[in-house]
């Protein structure tokens, strides 16, 4: 089974703090994604990566950066957390090839910025 | 622009059948996904359609009409554990990105 893990289920930070969210997958997937999920909105893509050290902006990259130094690990960084970044953050991974490129999700990190 | 529409909430009775619709308007199409998401948990993959027609998988079936920009997820013999949100997502092209609907919250009553 594909396993995607995230470093924390719940996180509380203060405005202005630097925040690191870690994601690790164990299925040798090339693609990794960071989304945020807010009530009434669909999943919104922040960044994705299709290979080590490669990254592409998604729909809402402002205020975020990412790092992919190893294939299995994709980190999301909030340089200076703000209250409007309070949200559920979901990491996903998928194969590059194949017919479907199904995305498999981690359990999510619920971040609250005070 | 890109748009995916699903009903916000639906209610159904245990043992019954429910159909959750999804309509999409995107600048490209390369497959449609359905995911299930229980409250507080991660989305899990249910089905994938890229050609027109019905794909059946146990109690769940998914249908696609590309000409109409329309899909539905059919759940039969509903169980209480089917209470969840159901997310529709479209892949526009081959660059792996998905466009997501807001999800349909399905409430199952005894």
PDB file of C-alpha atoms in Angstrom:
ATOM      1  CA  UNK A   1       0.000   0.000   0.000  1.00  0.00           C
ATOM      2  CA  UNK A   2       1.077   3.535  -0.693  1.00  0.00           C
ATOM      3  CA  UNK A   3       1.929   5.395   2.436  1.00  0.00           C
ATOM      4  CA  UNK A   4       2.173   9.159   2.662  1.00  0.00           C
ATOM      5  CA  UNK A   5       2.953  10.604   6.063  1.00  0.00           C
ATOM      6  CA  UNK A   6       2.957  14.161   7.320  1.00  0.00           C
ATOM      7  CA  UNK A   7       4.981  15.395  10.250  1.00  0.00           C
ATOM      8  CA  UNK A   8       2.114  16.730  12.361  1.00  0.00           C
ATOM      9  CA  UNK A   9      -1.654  16.288  12.506  1.00  0.00           C
ATOM     10  CA  UNK A  10      -2.203  19.529  14.384  1.00  0.00           C
ATOM     11  CA  UNK A  11       0.009  22.599  14.623  1.00  0.00           C
ATOM     12  CA  UNK A  12      -0.487  25.976  16.302  1.00  0.00           C
ATOM     13  CA  UNK A  13       1.841  28.831  15.403  1.00  0.00           C
ATOM     14  CA  UNK A  14       1.981  32.569  15.929  1.00  0.00           C
ATOM     15  CA  UNK A  15       1.854  35.254  13.274  1.00  0.00           C
ATOM     16  CA  UNK A  16       5.299  35.876  11.811  1.00  0.00           C
ATOM     17  CA  UNK A  17       6.745  32.494  12.725  1.00  0.00           C
ATOM     18  CA  UNK A  18       8.479  30.352  10.138  1.00  0.00           C
ATOM     19  CA  UNK A  19       6.625  27.058   9.708  1.00  0.00           C
ATOM     20  CA  UNK A  20       7.840  23.807   8.192  1.00  0.00           C
ATOM     21  CA  UNK A  21       5.459  21.075   7.084  1.00  0.00           C
ATOM     22  CA  UNK A  22       7.075  17.802   6.122  1.00  0.00           C
ATOM     23  CA  UNK A  23       5.740  15.072   3.866  1.00  0.00           C
ATOM     24  CA  UNK A  24       7.288  11.666   3.213  1.00  0.00           C
ATOM     25  CA  UNK A  25       6.144   8.950   0.797  1.00  0.00           C
ATOM     26  CA  UNK A  26       7.470   5.414   0.631  1.00  0.00           C
ATOM     27  CA  UNK A  27       6.398   4.339  -2.861  1.00  0.00           C
ATOM     28  CA  UNK A  28       9.161   5.883  -4.962  1.00  0.00           C
ATOM     29  CA  UNK A  29       6.717   8.319  -6.575  1.00  0.00           C
ATOM     30  CA  UNK A  30       8.183  11.016  -8.792  1.00  0.00           C
ATOM     31  CA  UNK A  31       5.406  13.574  -8.278  1.00  0.00           C
ATOM     32  CA  UNK A  32       4.549  15.245  -5.012  1.00  0.00           C
ATOM     33  CA  UNK A  33       1.977  17.942  -4.274  1.00  0.00           C
ATOM     34  CA  UNK A  34       0.994  20.375  -1.549  1.00  0.00           C
ATOM     35  CA  UNK A  35      -2.638  21.486  -1.281  1.00  0.00           C
ATOM     36  CA  UNK A  36      -4.649  23.486   1.153  1.00  0.00           C
ATOM     37  CA  UNK A  37      -8.280  22.699   1.863  1.00  0.00           C
ATOM     38  CA  UNK A  38     -10.737  25.267   3.201  1.00  0.00           C
ATOM     39  CA  UNK A  39     -14.484  24.859   3.855  1.00  0.00           C
ATOM     40  CA  UNK A  40     -16.598  25.418   0.754  1.00  0.00           C
ATOM     41  CA  UNK A  41     -13.593  25.459  -1.556  1.00  0.00           C
ATOM     42  CA  UNK A  42     -12.020  22.660  -3.536  1.00  0.00           C
ATOM     43  CA  UNK A  43      -8.487  21.544  -2.888  1.00  0.00           C
ATOM     44  CA  UNK A  44      -6.172  24.298  -4.074  1.00  0.00           C
ATOM     45  CA  UNK A  45      -2.716  23.464  -5.313  1.00  0.00           C
ATOM     46  CA  UNK A  46       0.102  25.419  -3.705  1.00  0.00           C
ATOM     47  CA  UNK A  47       3.171  23.788  -5.305  1.00  0.00           C
ATOM     48  CA  UNK A  48       4.088  20.539  -6.910  1.00  0.00           C
ATOM     49  CA  UNK A  49       7.303  18.766  -7.762  1.00  0.00           C
ATOM     50  CA  UNK A  50       7.893  16.212 -10.510  1.00  0.00           C
ATOM     51  CA  UNK A  51      11.467  15.369  -9.570  1.00  0.00           C
ATOM     52  CA  UNK A  52      14.147  16.008  -6.991  1.00  0.00           C
ATOM     53  CA  UNK A  53      15.032  19.704  -6.808  1.00  0.00           C
ATOM     54  CA  UNK A  54      12.282  20.527  -9.318  1.00  0.00           C
ATOM     55  CA  UNK A  55       9.238  22.575  -8.345  1.00  0.00           C
ATOM     56  CA  UNK A  56       6.356  24.284 -10.051  1.00  0.00           C
ATOM     57  CA  UNK A  57       3.952  26.879  -8.716  1.00  0.00           C
ATOM     58  CA  UNK A  58       0.355  25.877  -8.360  1.00  0.00           C
ATOM     59  CA  UNK A  59      -2.643  28.156  -8.122  1.00  0.00           C
ATOM     60  CA  UNK A  60      -1.847  29.851  -4.798  1.00  0.00           C
ATOM     61  CA  UNK A  61       1.935  29.899  -4.195  1.00  0.00           C
ATOM     62  CA  UNK A  62       2.087  33.334  -2.557  1.00  0.00           C
ATOM     63  CA  UNK A  63       3.438  33.183   0.982  1.00  0.00           C
ATOM     64  CA  UNK A  64       4.767  29.640   0.546  1.00  0.00           C
ATOM     65  CA  UNK A  65       7.939  27.963  -0.643  1.00  0.00           C
ATOM     66  CA  UNK A  66       8.918  24.311  -1.021  1.00  0.00           C
ATOM     67  CA  UNK A  67      11.958  22.105  -0.912  1.00  0.00           C
ATOM     68  CA  UNK A  68      12.599  18.707  -2.434  1.00  0.00           C
ATOM     69  CA  UNK A  69      16.115  17.530  -1.708  1.00  0.00           C
ATOM     70  CA  UNK A  70      15.257  13.821  -1.707  1.00  0.00           C
ATOM     71  CA  UNK A  71      12.770  11.912  -3.812  1.00  0.00           C
ATOM     72  CA  UNK A  72      10.694  10.728  -0.860  1.00  0.00           C
ATOM     73  CA  UNK A  73      10.447  14.055   0.971  1.00  0.00           C
ATOM     74  CA  UNK A  74       8.638  17.274   0.051  1.00  0.00           C
ATOM     75  CA  UNK A  75       8.590  20.179   2.483  1.00  0.00           C
ATOM     76  CA  UNK A  76       6.264  23.170   2.566  1.00  0.00           C
ATOM     77  CA  UNK A  77       7.576  26.335   4.188  1.00  0.00           C
ATOM     78  CA  UNK A  78       5.619  29.308   5.393  1.00  0.00           C
ATOM     79  CA  UNK A  79       8.275  32.005   5.625  1.00  0.00           C
ATOM     80  CA  UNK A  80       6.209  34.270   7.876  1.00  0.00           C
ATOM     81  CA  UNK A  81       2.931  32.727   8.939  1.00  0.00           C
ATOM     82  CA  UNK A  82      -0.208  34.823   8.744  1.00  0.00           C
ATOM     83  CA  UNK A  83      -3.716  34.209  10.059  1.00  0.00           C
ATOM     84  CA  UNK A  84      -5.079  33.699   6.543  1.00  0.00           C
ATOM     85  CA  UNK A  85      -2.835  30.659   6.254  1.00  0.00           C
ATOM     86  CA  UNK A  86      -4.887  28.855   8.901  1.00  0.00           C
ATOM     87  CA  UNK A  87      -6.074  25.817   6.984  1.00  0.00           C
ATOM     88  CA  UNK A  88      -5.823  22.063   6.437  1.00  0.00           C
ATOM     89  CA  UNK A  89      -2.693  21.213   4.462  1.00  0.00           C
ATOM     90  CA  UNK A  90      -2.643  18.013   2.442  1.00  0.00           C
ATOM     91  CA  UNK A  91       0.327  16.389   0.802  1.00  0.00           C
ATOM     92  CA  UNK A  92      -0.058  13.912  -2.064  1.00  0.00           C
ATOM     93  CA  UNK A  93       2.162  11.836  -4.308  1.00  0.00           C
ATOM     94  CA  UNK A  94       1.760  10.021  -7.622  1.00  0.00           C
ATOM     95  CA  UNK A  95       3.711   8.126 -10.229  1.00  0.00           C
ATOM     96  CA  UNK A  96       4.894  10.038 -13.269  1.00  0.00           C
ATOM     97  CA  UNK A  97       4.023   7.303 -15.759  1.00  0.00           C
ATOM     98  CA  UNK A  98       1.007   5.012 -15.999  1.00  0.00           C
ATOM     99  CA  UNK A  99      -2.517   5.655 -17.144  1.00  0.00           C
ATOM    100  CA  UNK A 100      -4.064   7.393 -14.226  1.00  0.00           C
ATOM    101  CA  UNK A 101      -1.329   9.066 -12.148  1.00  0.00           C
ATOM    102  CA  UNK A 102      -3.630   8.600  -9.173  1.00  0.00           C
ATOM    103  CA  UNK A 103      -2.728  10.900  -6.317  1.00  0.00           C
ATOM    104  CA  UNK A 104      -2.389   9.378  -2.845  1.00  0.00           C
ATOM    105  CA  UNK A 105      -2.823  11.646   0.137  1.00  0.00           C
ATOM    106  CA  UNK A 106      -1.307  11.975   3.563  1.00  0.00           C
ATOM    107  CA  UNK A 107      -3.515  12.430   6.655  1.00  0.00           C
ATOM    108  CA  UNK A 108      -3.242  16.216   6.582  1.00  0.00           C
ATOM    109  CA  UNK A 109      -1.916  18.873   8.943  1.00  0.00           C
ATOM    110  CA  UNK A 110      -4.405  21.252  10.491  1.00  0.00           C
ATOM    111  CA  UNK A 111      -2.496  24.486  10.972  1.00  0.00           C
ATOM    112  CA  UNK A 112      -3.804  27.303  13.136  1.00  0.00           C
ATOM    113  CA  UNK A 113      -2.015  30.658  13.033  1.00  0.00           C
ATOM    114  CA  UNK A 114      -2.824  32.936  15.960  1.00  0.00           C
TER     115      UNK A 114
ATOM    116  CA  UNK B   1     -12.079  29.652 -16.930  1.00  0.00           C
ATOM    117  CA  UNK B   2     -12.030  26.337 -15.143  1.00  0.00           C
ATOM    118  CA  UNK B   3     -15.076  25.254 -13.223  1.00  0.00           C
ATOM    119  CA  UNK B   4     -16.243  22.096 -11.513  1.00  0.00           C
ATOM    120  CA  UNK B   5     -19.692  21.994  -9.932  1.00  0.00           C
ATOM    121  CA  UNK B   6     -21.083  19.508  -7.439  1.00  0.00           C
ATOM    122  CA  UNK B   7     -24.020  19.774  -5.046  1.00  0.00           C
ATOM    123  CA  UNK B   8     -22.907  20.958  -1.632  1.00  0.00           C
ATOM    124  CA  UNK B   9     -24.831  18.411   0.398  1.00  0.00           C
ATOM    125  CA  UNK B  10     -27.082  15.404  -0.132  1.00  0.00           C
ATOM    126  CA  UNK B  11     -29.030  13.181   2.231  1.00  0.00           C
ATOM    127  CA  UNK B  12     -29.948   9.548   1.624  1.00  0.00           C
ATOM    128  CA  UNK B  13     -31.262   6.578   3.565  1.00  0.00           C
ATOM    129  CA  UNK B  14     -29.303   3.511   4.595  1.00  0.00           C
ATOM    130  CA  UNK B  15     -29.793   0.731   2.050  1.00  0.00           C
ATOM    131  CA  UNK B  16     -30.871   3.092  -0.726  1.00  0.00           C
ATOM    132  CA  UNK B  17     -29.112   4.340  -3.869  1.00  0.00           C
ATOM    133  CA  UNK B  18     -27.724   7.831  -4.372  1.00  0.00           C
ATOM    134  CA  UNK B  19     -26.257   9.579  -7.409  1.00  0.00           C
ATOM    135  CA  UNK B  20     -23.802  12.444  -6.962  1.00  0.00           C
ATOM    136  CA  UNK B  21     -23.380  14.613 -10.038  1.00  0.00           C
ATOM    137  CA  UNK B  22     -20.367  16.559 -11.221  1.00  0.00           C
ATOM    138  CA  UNK B  23     -20.272  18.958 -14.172  1.00  0.00           C
ATOM    139  CA  UNK B  24     -17.089  20.485 -15.457  1.00  0.00           C
ATOM    140  CA  UNK B  25     -15.912  23.182 -17.827  1.00  0.00           C
ATOM    141  CA  UNK B  26     -12.191  23.033 -18.424  1.00  0.00           C
ATOM    142  CA  UNK B  27      -9.892  24.050 -21.231  1.00  0.00           C
ATOM    143  CA  UNK B  28      -8.699  20.466 -21.616  1.00  0.00           C
ATOM    144  CA  UNK B  29      -9.664  17.002 -20.410  1.00  0.00           C
ATOM    145  CA  UNK B  30      -7.500  14.026 -19.644  1.00  0.00           C
ATOM    146  CA  UNK B  31      -9.478  12.089 -17.050  1.00  0.00           C
ATOM    147  CA  UNK B  32     -11.883  12.527 -14.134  1.00  0.00           C
ATOM    148  CA  UNK B  33     -11.367  11.241 -10.606  1.00  0.00           C
ATOM    149  CA  UNK B  34     -13.682  10.615  -7.676  1.00  0.00           C
ATOM    150  CA  UNK B  35     -12.330  10.610  -4.145  1.00  0.00           C
ATOM    151  CA  UNK B  36     -13.961   9.916  -0.803  1.00  0.00           C
ATOM    152  CA  UNK B  37     -13.046  11.968   2.238  1.00  0.00           C
ATOM    153  CA  UNK B  38     -14.278  11.190   5.741  1.00  0.00           C
ATOM    154  CA  UNK B  39     -14.351  14.117   8.156  1.00  0.00           C
ATOM    155  CA  UNK B  40     -10.868  14.965   9.396  1.00  0.00           C
ATOM    156  CA  UNK B  41      -9.201  12.414   7.155  1.00  0.00           C
ATOM    157  CA  UNK B  42      -7.326  12.356   3.857  1.00  0.00           C
ATOM    158  CA  UNK B  43      -9.105  11.895   0.522  1.00  0.00           C
ATOM    159  CA  UNK B  44      -8.941   8.318  -0.759  1.00  0.00           C
ATOM    160  CA  UNK B  45      -9.176   7.322  -4.412  1.00  0.00           C
ATOM    161  CA  UNK B  46     -12.454   5.764  -5.584  1.00  0.00           C
ATOM    162  CA  UNK B  47     -12.535   5.795  -9.382  1.00  0.00           C
ATOM    163  CA  UNK B  48     -11.092   7.132 -12.602  1.00  0.00           C
ATOM    164  CA  UNK B  49     -12.835   7.684 -15.956  1.00  0.00           C
ATOM    165  CA  UNK B  50     -11.206   8.852 -19.150  1.00  0.00           C
ATOM    166  CA  UNK B  51     -13.553   7.302 -21.739  1.00  0.00           C
ATOM    167  CA  UNK B  52     -17.318   7.689 -21.938  1.00  0.00           C
ATOM    168  CA  UNK B  53     -19.375   5.129 -20.125  1.00  0.00           C
ATOM    169  CA  UNK B  54     -19.870   3.425 -16.810  1.00  0.00           C
ATOM    170  CA  UNK B  55     -17.133   1.947 -14.638  1.00  0.00           C
ATOM    171  CA  UNK B  56     -18.400  -0.388 -11.927  1.00  0.00           C
ATOM    172  CA  UNK B  57     -16.479  -1.251  -8.787  1.00  0.00           C
ATOM    173  CA  UNK B  58     -18.527  -3.127  -6.214  1.00  0.00           C
ATOM    174  CA  UNK B  59     -21.179  -0.877  -4.673  1.00  0.00           C
ATOM    175  CA  UNK B  60     -19.709   2.183  -6.386  1.00  0.00           C
ATOM    176  CA  UNK B  61     -19.998   3.076 -10.078  1.00  0.00           C
ATOM    177  CA  UNK B  62     -18.818   6.146 -11.963  1.00  0.00           C
ATOM    178  CA  UNK B  63     -20.118   7.446 -15.271  1.00  0.00           C
ATOM    179  CA  UNK B  64     -18.608   9.911 -17.725  1.00  0.00           C
ATOM    180  CA  UNK B  65     -19.961  11.833 -20.721  1.00  0.00           C
ATOM    181  CA  UNK B  66     -17.175  13.938 -22.211  1.00  0.00           C
ATOM    182  CA  UNK B  67     -19.464  15.652 -24.727  1.00  0.00           C
ATOM    183  CA  UNK B  68     -21.691  16.874 -21.905  1.00  0.00           C
ATOM    184  CA  UNK B  69     -18.900  17.634 -19.439  1.00  0.00           C
ATOM    185  CA  UNK B  70     -20.693  15.457 -16.928  1.00  0.00           C
ATOM    186  CA  UNK B  71     -19.953  12.662 -14.520  1.00  0.00           C
ATOM    187  CA  UNK B  72     -21.787  10.960 -11.699  1.00  0.00           C
ATOM    188  CA  UNK B  73     -20.883   8.681  -8.850  1.00  0.00           C
ATOM    189  CA  UNK B  74     -23.496   6.069  -8.016  1.00  0.00           C
ATOM    190  CA  UNK B  75     -23.502   4.481  -4.582  1.00  0.00           C
ATOM    191  CA  UNK B  76     -25.703   1.421  -4.043  1.00  0.00           C
ATOM    192  CA  UNK B  77     -26.828  -0.338  -0.858  1.00  0.00           C
ATOM    193  CA  UNK B  78     -25.806   2.634   1.201  1.00  0.00           C
ATOM    194  CA  UNK B  79     -24.164   2.007   4.542  1.00  0.00           C
ATOM    195  CA  UNK B  80     -23.673   4.404   7.429  1.00  0.00           C
ATOM    196  CA  UNK B  81     -19.927   4.357   6.781  1.00  0.00           C
ATOM    197  CA  UNK B  82     -20.585   5.951   3.370  1.00  0.00           C
ATOM    198  CA  UNK B  83     -21.286   9.233   5.171  1.00  0.00           C
ATOM    199  CA  UNK B  84     -18.431  11.357   3.842  1.00  0.00           C
ATOM    200  CA  UNK B  85     -17.581  14.052   1.336  1.00  0.00           C
ATOM    201  CA  UNK B  86     -17.153  12.998  -2.284  1.00  0.00           C
ATOM    202  CA  UNK B  87     -14.717  15.020  -4.366  1.00  0.00           C
ATOM    203  CA  UNK B  88     -14.727  15.265  -8.151  1.00  0.00           C
ATOM    204  CA  UNK B  89     -11.457  16.264  -9.865  1.00  0.00           C
ATOM    205  CA  UNK B  90     -10.506  16.755 -13.510  1.00  0.00           C
ATOM    206  CA  UNK B  91      -7.060  16.385 -15.026  1.00  0.00           C
ATOM    207  CA  UNK B  92      -6.782  18.868 -17.860  1.00  0.00           C
ATOM    208  CA  UNK B  93      -3.673  17.608 -19.564  1.00  0.00           C
ATOM    209  CA  UNK B  94      -0.676  15.427 -18.933  1.00  0.00           C
ATOM    210  CA  UNK B  95       1.090  17.619 -16.404  1.00  0.00           C
ATOM    211  CA  UNK B  96      -0.472  15.791 -13.444  1.00  0.00           C
ATOM    212  CA  UNK B  97      -2.351  18.772 -12.032  1.00  0.00           C
ATOM    213  CA  UNK B  98      -5.969  18.273 -11.012  1.00  0.00           C
ATOM    214  CA  UNK B  99      -8.776  20.797 -10.739  1.00  0.00           C
ATOM    215  CA  UNK B 100     -11.008  19.998  -7.789  1.00  0.00           C
ATOM    216  CA  UNK B 101     -14.661  20.511  -7.074  1.00  0.00           C
ATOM    217  CA  UNK B 102     -15.637  21.719  -3.603  1.00  0.00           C
ATOM    218  CA  UNK B 103     -17.026  18.301  -2.732  1.00  0.00           C
ATOM    219  CA  UNK B 104     -20.455  16.901  -1.896  1.00  0.00           C
ATOM    220  CA  UNK B 105     -21.168  16.075   1.719  1.00  0.00           C
ATOM    221  CA  UNK B 106     -23.293  12.916   1.828  1.00  0.00           C
ATOM    222  CA  UNK B 107     -25.335  12.292   4.962  1.00  0.00           C
ATOM    223  CA  UNK B 108     -26.755   8.816   5.460  1.00  0.00           C
ATOM    224  CA  UNK B 109     -29.759   8.437   7.744  1.00  0.00           C
ATOM    225  CA  UNK B 110     -30.909   5.144   9.288  1.00  0.00           C
TER     226      UNK B 110
END
